[in-house]
Every structure is written in structure tokens, then in C-alpha cells.
PDB file of C-alpha atoms and ligand atoms in Angstrom:
ATOM      1  CA  PRO A  21      -0.890 -22.020   0.571  1.00  0.00           C
ATOM      2  CA  LEU A  22      -1.766 -18.896  -1.370  1.00  0.00           C
ATOM      3  CA  PRO A  23       0.888 -16.189  -1.791  1.00  0.00           C
ATOM      4  CA  VAL A  24       0.533 -13.233   0.563  1.00  0.00           C
ATOM      5  CA  LEU A  25       0.614  -9.593  -0.517  1.00  0.00           C
ATOM      6  CA  ALA A  26       0.862  -6.907   2.175  1.00  0.00           C
ATOM      7  CA  VAL A  27      -0.267  -3.316   1.569  1.00  0.00           C
ATOM      8  CA  VAL A  28       1.824  -0.899   3.613  1.00  0.00           C
ATOM      9  CA  GLY A  29       2.521   2.814   3.891  1.00  0.00           C
ATOM     10  CA  ARG A  30       2.056   5.743   6.226  1.00  0.00           C
ATOM     11  CA  PRO A  31      -1.434   6.757   7.406  1.00  0.00           C
ATOM     12  CA  ASN A  32      -3.983   8.224   4.979  1.00  0.00           C
ATOM     13  CA  VAL A  33      -2.244   7.378   1.703  1.00  0.00           C
ATOM     14  CA  GLY A  34      -5.187   5.220   0.581  1.00  0.00           C
ATOM     15  CA  LYS A  35      -4.150   1.674   1.544  1.00  0.00           C
ATOM     16  CA  SER A  36      -7.655   0.580   2.579  1.00  0.00           C
ATOM     17  CA  THR A  37      -9.224   2.247  -0.468  1.00  0.00           C
ATOM     18  CA  LEU A  38      -6.806   0.268  -2.651  1.00  0.00           C
ATOM     19  CA  VAL A  39      -7.604  -2.970  -0.822  1.00  0.00           C
ATOM     20  CA  ASN A  40     -11.329  -2.400  -1.398  1.00  0.00           C
ATOM     21  CA  ARG A  41     -10.653  -1.697  -5.057  1.00  0.00           C
ATOM     22  CA  ILE A  42      -8.709  -4.948  -5.433  1.00  0.00           C
ATOM     23  CA  ILE A  43     -11.211  -7.168  -3.592  1.00  0.00           C
ATOM     24  CA  GLY A  44     -14.136  -5.418  -5.281  1.00  0.00           C
ATOM     25  CA  ARG A  45     -15.959  -4.813  -2.030  1.00  0.00           C
ATOM     26  CA  ARG A  46     -16.095  -2.163   0.677  1.00  0.00           C
ATOM     27  CA  GLU A  47     -14.822  -4.127   3.610  1.00  0.00           C
ATOM     28  CA  ALA A  48     -11.594  -2.386   4.520  1.00  0.00           C
ATOM     29  CA  VAL A  49     -12.478   0.669   6.584  1.00  0.00           C
ATOM     30  CA  VAL A  50     -11.722   3.953   4.843  1.00  0.00           C
ATOM     31  CA  GLU A  51     -11.653   7.104   6.924  1.00  0.00           C
ATOM     32  CA  ASP A  52     -10.722  10.683   6.372  1.00  0.00           C
ATOM     33  CA  LYS A  53      -8.837  10.597   9.609  1.00  0.00           C
ATOM     34  CA  PRO A  54      -5.621   8.570   9.646  1.00  0.00           C
ATOM     35  CA  GLY A  55      -4.903   5.405  11.532  1.00  0.00           C
ATOM     36  CA  VAL A  56      -8.182   3.517  11.401  1.00  0.00           C
ATOM     37  CA  THR A  57      -6.827   0.066  10.592  1.00  0.00           C
ATOM     38  CA  ARG A  58      -5.096  -1.052  13.765  1.00  0.00           C
ATOM     39  CA  ASP A  59      -4.356  -4.664  13.028  1.00  0.00           C
ATOM     40  CA  ARG A  60      -3.531  -6.632   9.955  1.00  0.00           C
ATOM     41  CA  VAL A  61      -6.713  -7.607   8.141  1.00  0.00           C
ATOM     42  CA  THR A  62      -6.501 -10.359   5.539  1.00  0.00           C
ATOM     43  CA  TYR A  63      -8.765 -10.736   2.509  1.00  0.00           C
ATOM     44  CA  ASP A  64      -9.011 -13.213  -0.345  1.00  0.00           C
ATOM     45  CA  ALA A  65      -8.194 -11.574  -3.651  1.00  0.00           C
ATOM     46  CA  GLU A  66      -7.783 -12.548  -7.276  1.00  0.00           C
ATOM     47  CA  TRP A  67      -6.285 -10.918 -10.342  1.00  0.00           C
ATOM     48  CA  ALA A  68      -5.938 -12.361 -13.856  1.00  0.00           C
ATOM     49  CA  GLY A  69      -7.030 -15.762 -12.597  1.00  0.00           C
ATOM     50  CA  ARG A  70      -4.486 -15.902  -9.771  1.00  0.00           C
ATOM     51  CA  ARG A  71      -5.622 -16.020  -6.174  1.00  0.00           C
ATOM     52  CA  PHE A  72      -3.692 -14.519  -3.308  1.00  0.00           C
ATOM     53  CA  LYS A  73      -4.102 -13.238   0.247  1.00  0.00           C
ATOM     54  CA  LEU A  74      -4.242  -9.463   0.548  1.00  0.00           C
ATOM     55  CA  VAL A  75      -3.301  -7.892   3.882  1.00  0.00           C
ATOM     56  CA  ASP A  76      -4.397  -4.359   4.780  1.00  0.00           C
ATOM     57  CA  THR A  77      -2.286  -2.753   7.499  1.00  0.00           C
ATOM     58  CA  GLY A  78      -2.542   0.322   9.698  1.00  0.00           C
ATOM     59  CA  GLY A  79      -0.455   3.337   8.862  1.00  0.00           C
ATOM     60  CA  TRP A  80       3.224   2.881   9.643  1.00  0.00           C
ATOM     61  CA  GLU A  81       4.840   5.747  11.550  1.00  0.00           C
ATOM     62  CA  GLN A  82       8.302   6.378  12.907  1.00  0.00           C
ATOM     63  CA  ASP A  83       9.134   6.882  16.606  1.00  0.00           C
ATOM     64  CA  VAL A  84       5.582   6.537  17.866  1.00  0.00           C
ATOM     65  CA  LEU A  85       4.284   5.382  21.247  1.00  0.00           C
ATOM     66  CA  GLY A  86       1.293   3.511  22.597  1.00  0.00           C
ATOM     67  CA  ILE A  87      -1.375   2.371  20.163  1.00  0.00           C
ATOM     68  CA  ASP A  88       0.471   3.930  17.204  1.00  0.00           C
ATOM     69  CA  ALA A  89       3.531   1.859  18.067  1.00  0.00           C
ATOM     70  CA  SER A  90       1.510  -1.353  18.048  1.00  0.00           C
ATOM     71  CA  VAL A  91      -0.060  -0.377  14.719  1.00  0.00           C
ATOM     72  CA  ALA A  92       3.445   0.137  13.305  1.00  0.00           C
ATOM     73  CA  ALA A  93       4.590  -3.190  14.769  1.00  0.00           C
ATOM     74  CA  GLN A  94       1.624  -4.966  13.151  1.00  0.00           C
ATOM     75  CA  ALA A  95       2.591  -3.457   9.796  1.00  0.00           C
ATOM     76  CA  GLU A  96       6.156  -4.721  10.315  1.00  0.00           C
ATOM     77  CA  PHE A  97       4.850  -8.229  11.104  1.00  0.00           C
ATOM     78  CA  ALA A  98       2.774  -8.067   7.913  1.00  0.00           C
ATOM     79  CA  ILE A  99       5.909  -7.272   5.880  1.00  0.00           C
ATOM     80  CA  GLU A 100       7.768 -10.178   7.501  1.00  0.00           C
ATOM     81  CA  ALA A 101       4.926 -12.574   6.710  1.00  0.00           C
ATOM     82  CA  ALA A 102       4.393 -11.385   3.121  1.00  0.00           C
ATOM     83  CA  ASP A 103       5.738 -12.796  -0.126  1.00  0.00           C
ATOM     84  CA  ALA A 104       5.560  -9.336  -1.719  1.00  0.00           C
ATOM     85  CA  VAL A 105       4.621  -5.821  -0.642  1.00  0.00           C
ATOM     86  CA  VAL A 106       2.644  -3.009  -2.234  1.00  0.00           C
ATOM     87  CA  PHE A 107       4.101   0.189  -0.814  1.00  0.00           C
ATOM     88  CA  VAL A 108       1.528   2.960  -1.148  1.00  0.00           C
ATOM     89  CA  VAL A 109       2.657   6.600  -1.357  1.00  0.00           C
ATOM     90  CA  ASP A 110       0.434   9.672  -1.770  1.00  0.00           C
ATOM     91  CA  ALA A 111       1.663  11.109  -5.085  1.00  0.00           C
ATOM     92  CA  LYS A 112      -0.067  14.427  -4.348  1.00  0.00           C
ATOM     93  CA  VAL A 113       2.078  14.875  -1.249  1.00  0.00           C
ATOM     94  CA  GLY A 114       5.269  13.283  -2.587  1.00  0.00           C
ATOM     95  CA  ALA A 115       7.852  11.333  -0.602  1.00  0.00           C
ATOM     96  CA  THR A 116       7.934  12.292   3.077  1.00  0.00           C
ATOM     97  CA  ASP A 117      10.502  11.429   5.765  1.00  0.00           C
ATOM     98  CA  THR A 118       8.123   8.711   6.913  1.00  0.00           C
ATOM     99  CA  ASP A 119       7.988   7.259   3.399  1.00  0.00           C
ATOM    100  CA  GLU A 120      11.801   7.219   3.348  1.00  0.00           C
ATOM    101  CA  ALA A 121      11.765   5.370   6.668  1.00  0.00           C
ATOM    102  CA  VAL A 122       9.379   2.777   5.197  1.00  0.00           C
ATOM    103  CA  VAL A 123      11.800   2.335   2.288  1.00  0.00           C
ATOM    104  CA  ARG A 124      14.603   1.527   4.767  1.00  0.00           C
ATOM    105  CA  LEU A 125      12.316  -0.972   6.491  1.00  0.00           C
ATOM    106  CA  LEU A 126      11.467  -2.628   3.183  1.00  0.00           C
ATOM    107  CA  ARG A 127      15.134  -2.791   2.172  1.00  0.00           C
ATOM    108  CA  LYS A 128      15.900  -4.587   5.427  1.00  0.00           C
ATOM    109  CA  ALA A 129      13.033  -7.018   4.901  1.00  0.00           C
ATOM    110  CA  GLY A 130      14.292  -7.804   1.391  1.00  0.00           C
ATOM    111  CA  LYS A 131      10.836  -8.588  -0.001  1.00  0.00           C
ATOM    112  CA  PRO A 132       9.831  -7.707  -3.576  1.00  0.00           C
ATOM    113  CA  VAL A 133       8.154  -4.283  -3.562  1.00  0.00           C
ATOM    114  CA  VAL A 134       5.708  -2.729  -6.010  1.00  0.00           C
ATOM    115  CA  LEU A 135       5.583   1.044  -5.588  1.00  0.00           C
ATOM    116  CA  CYS A 136       2.049   2.394  -5.810  1.00  0.00           C
ATOM    117  CA  ALA A 137       1.813   6.145  -6.468  1.00  0.00           C
ATOM    118  CA  ASN A 138      -1.741   6.670  -5.285  1.00  0.00           C
ATOM    119  CA  LYS A 139      -4.155   9.583  -5.721  1.00  0.00           C
ATOM    120  CA  VAL A 140      -3.207  10.060  -9.367  1.00  0.00           C
ATOM    121  CA  ASP A 141      -6.837  10.711 -10.284  1.00  0.00           C
ATOM    122  CA  GLY A 142      -6.108  12.205 -13.706  1.00  0.00           C
ATOM    123  CA  LEU A 143      -3.437  12.680 -16.347  1.00  0.00           C
ATOM    124  CA  SER A 144      -2.123  15.798 -14.606  1.00  0.00           C
ATOM    125  CA  GLY A 145      -1.064  13.670 -11.642  1.00  0.00           C
ATOM    126  CA  GLU A 146       1.302  11.499 -13.680  1.00  0.00           C
ATOM    127  CA  ALA A 147       4.149  13.984 -13.181  1.00  0.00           C
ATOM    128  CA  ASP A 148       3.704  13.782  -9.389  1.00  0.00           C
ATOM    129  CA  ALA A 149       4.068  10.011  -9.632  1.00  0.00           C
ATOM    130  CA  SER A 150       7.318  10.274 -11.615  1.00  0.00           C
ATOM    131  CA  TYR A 151       9.023  12.129  -8.736  1.00  0.00           C
ATOM    132  CA  LEU A 152       8.706   8.910  -6.751  1.00  0.00           C
ATOM    133  CA  TRP A 153      11.464   7.292  -8.822  1.00  0.00           C
ATOM    134  CA  ALA A 154      13.656   9.093  -6.250  1.00  0.00           C
ATOM    135  CA  LEU A 155      12.651   6.555  -3.597  1.00  0.00           C
ATOM    136  CA  GLY A 156      14.903   4.055  -5.379  1.00  0.00           C
ATOM    137  CA  LEU A 157      12.291   1.304  -5.567  1.00  0.00           C
ATOM    138  CA  GLY A 158      12.007   1.280  -9.321  1.00  0.00           C
ATOM    139  CA  GLU A 159       9.005   2.293 -11.363  1.00  0.00           C
ATOM    140  CA  PRO A 160       6.241   4.118  -9.498  1.00  0.00           C
ATOM    141  CA  HIS A 161       2.860   2.798 -10.664  1.00  0.00           C
ATOM    142  CA  PRO A 162       0.400   5.702 -10.922  1.00  0.00           C
ATOM    143  CA  VAL A 163      -2.931   4.649  -9.483  1.00  0.00           C
ATOM    144  CA  SER A 164      -6.212   6.137  -8.361  1.00  0.00           C
ATOM    145  CA  ALA A 165      -7.502   3.696  -5.780  1.00  0.00           C
ATOM    146  CA  LEU A 166     -10.581   5.890  -5.554  1.00  0.00           C
ATOM    147  CA  HIS A 167     -11.516   5.658  -9.240  1.00  0.00           C
ATOM    148  CA  GLY A 168      -9.664   2.501 -10.293  1.00  0.00           C
ATOM    149  CA  ARG A 169      -7.308   4.222 -12.687  1.00  0.00           C
ATOM    150  CA  GLY A 170      -4.050   2.268 -13.164  1.00  0.00           C
ATOM    151  CA  THR A 171      -4.828  -0.496 -10.691  1.00  0.00           C
ATOM    152  CA  GLY A 172      -4.827  -3.214 -13.380  1.00  0.00           C
ATOM    153  CA  ASP A 173      -1.324  -2.334 -14.565  1.00  0.00           C
ATOM    154  CA  MET A 174      -0.126  -2.223 -10.974  1.00  0.00           C
ATOM    155  CA  LEU A 175      -1.631  -5.652 -10.261  1.00  0.00           C
ATOM    156  CA  ASP A 176       0.104  -7.064 -13.340  1.00  0.00           C
ATOM    157  CA  ALA A 177       3.387  -5.924 -11.773  1.00  0.00           C
ATOM    158  CA  VAL A 178       2.328  -7.448  -8.455  1.00  0.00           C
ATOM    159  CA  LEU A 179       1.737 -10.848 -10.059  1.00  0.00           C
ATOM    160  CA  GLU A 180       5.254 -10.749 -11.473  1.00  0.00           C
ATOM    161  CA  ALA A 181       6.580 -10.051  -7.978  1.00  0.00           C
ATOM    162  CA  LEU A 182       4.505 -12.708  -6.195  1.00  0.00           C
TER     163      LEU A 182
HETATM  164  P1  GDP B  17      -5.242   4.537   4.633  1.00  0.00           P
HETATM  165  O1  GDP B  17      -5.137   5.222   5.951  1.00  0.00           O
HETATM  166  O2  GDP B  17      -3.894   4.489   3.955  1.00  0.00           O
HETATM  167  O3  GDP B  17      -5.904   3.199   4.681  1.00  0.00           O
HETATM  168  O4  GDP B  17      -6.129   5.487   3.676  1.00  0.00           O
HETATM  169  P2  GDP B  17      -7.692   5.388   3.336  1.00  0.00           P
HETATM  170  O5  GDP B  17      -7.926   4.320   2.322  1.00  0.00           O
HETATM  171  O6  GDP B  17      -8.472   5.312   4.610  1.00  0.00           O
HETATM  172  O7  GDP B  17      -7.901   6.775   2.585  1.00  0.00           O
HETATM  173  C1  GDP B  17      -7.572   8.007   3.210  1.00  0.00           C
HETATM  174  C2  GDP B  17      -8.233   9.135   2.458  1.00  0.00           C
HETATM  175  O8  GDP B  17      -7.671   9.237   1.147  1.00  0.00           O
HETATM  176  C3  GDP B  17      -9.744   8.937   2.258  1.00  0.00           C
HETATM  177  O9  GDP B  17     -10.372  10.183   2.382  1.00  0.00           O
HETATM  178  C4  GDP B  17      -9.830   8.403   0.833  1.00  0.00           C
HETATM  179  O10 GDP B  17     -11.067   8.667   0.222  1.00  0.00           O
HETATM  180  C5  GDP B  17      -8.699   9.181   0.157  1.00  0.00           C
HETATM  181  N1  GDP B  17      -8.192   8.473  -1.035  1.00  0.00           N
HETATM  182  C6  GDP B  17      -7.810   7.187  -1.137  1.00  0.00           C
HETATM  183  N2  GDP B  17      -7.426   6.880  -2.398  1.00  0.00           N
HETATM  184  C7  GDP B  17      -7.581   8.009  -3.130  1.00  0.00           C
HETATM  185  C8  GDP B  17      -7.362   8.337  -4.520  1.00  0.00           C
HETATM  186  O11 GDP B  17      -6.961   7.518  -5.356  1.00  0.00           O
HETATM  187  N3  GDP B  17      -7.619   9.627  -4.884  1.00  0.00           N
HETATM  188  C9  GDP B  17      -8.073  10.554  -4.002  1.00  0.00           C
HETATM  189  N4  GDP B  17      -8.300  11.775  -4.463  1.00  0.00           N
HETATM  190  N5  GDP B  17      -8.296  10.286  -2.694  1.00  0.00           N
HETATM  191  C10 GDP B  17      -8.059   9.027  -2.265  1.00  0.00           C
HETATM  192 MG1   MG B  18      -6.560   2.030   6.292  1.00  0.00          MG
END
């Protein structure tokens, strides 16, 4: 079976945009309003000649009820089922309490994690990404899922983790 890579993070950080960038198509639904992806959605992906399954998840949130709780639970299932995780953070916003809660979740799961500092659209955003070292997950990979900047380097790190 192909290795499985889950893309997780809080709502609106650009998970689905990143998934589209990696698969080279516009299939994952991107919305300006958070919380569009409710379930786990799996795609076939390839980088540097290696194939893997790529799982887009809904935005994970802490202490939520109803539909938001099931979205969060689906994201947790995706982490459990994955061989490695891309944890997406919005570098423009920085680490939020919710991001910190995701870090605790990932620690518990014990899966290899590649930290994606998204929305670094230009050189000036690199500094924002460097603050994310504070999350304690190692090197933050500055990426612009929107424009494709940095995604190759991040995927190289993913292949090492898979
Ligand atoms: P998700 O909820 O984490 O799946 O986030 P989406 O992929 O739906 O994106 C949420 C919003 O962030 C959309 O308006 C995207 O266009 C925007 N976005 C995603 N990636 C980037 C990026 O690299 N740079 C910028 N500037 N905006 C982005
Ligand atoms: Mg999404």
C-alpha cells in the first residue's frame, strides 16, 4: 500500500490550497470562509517519482460542538491513519492557541510531522515563518500554497518523513 500523508491544521490556514498545489489540480475545495472540508478526502499524489496518498482534512478546532466536533474528530482519525503529517500554520497570523493544541495532539500521536509555514508569498514573509520554530516541531518550511513558492523543498522534507 502507498504511504499516507495527512494535511492538518486549524481552519483557513490553506490546507486545501496546498493539497491542490501538490496534486496539480483544483479538486480540494478552497473557500474564503473556514471549515469547508468536513470529511477526510484522499487524493493520489506524487513527488520526485514517489507516489503517496494525500489526505485533506477539515479545520481542527478545540472544544467545539456539533458539526465542528465531527470535523475535528475526522482530522484526528486522519492523523491516526497517516504515516506522516503536514501541519499547516498561517505564518501571517503566527502560532495561535489552537495551533498549540494541534501540536499537543500531534505529540500524542507520535507521527513524523513536517511544519508548513503557509502564506509566505514573498521574501518579507520569511521572518514570520521563523517565529514558528517556537512550536517545537523543528524547522518551519516557508511555503506559499497559493503561488507554489517553497512547496518543492517542503515536499522533499515530507519524503524523508514518509
Ligand atoms: P483551509 O481551510 O485550511 O483548507 O484553507 P483554504 O485552502 O480553503 O484557504 C483559505 C484561504 O486562504 C483562501 O482564501 C485561500 O486563497 C487563502 N490562502 C491559501 N494559501 C495561501 C497562500 O499561500 N497565500 C495567501 N496569501 N493566501 C492563501
Ligand atoms: Mg479546506
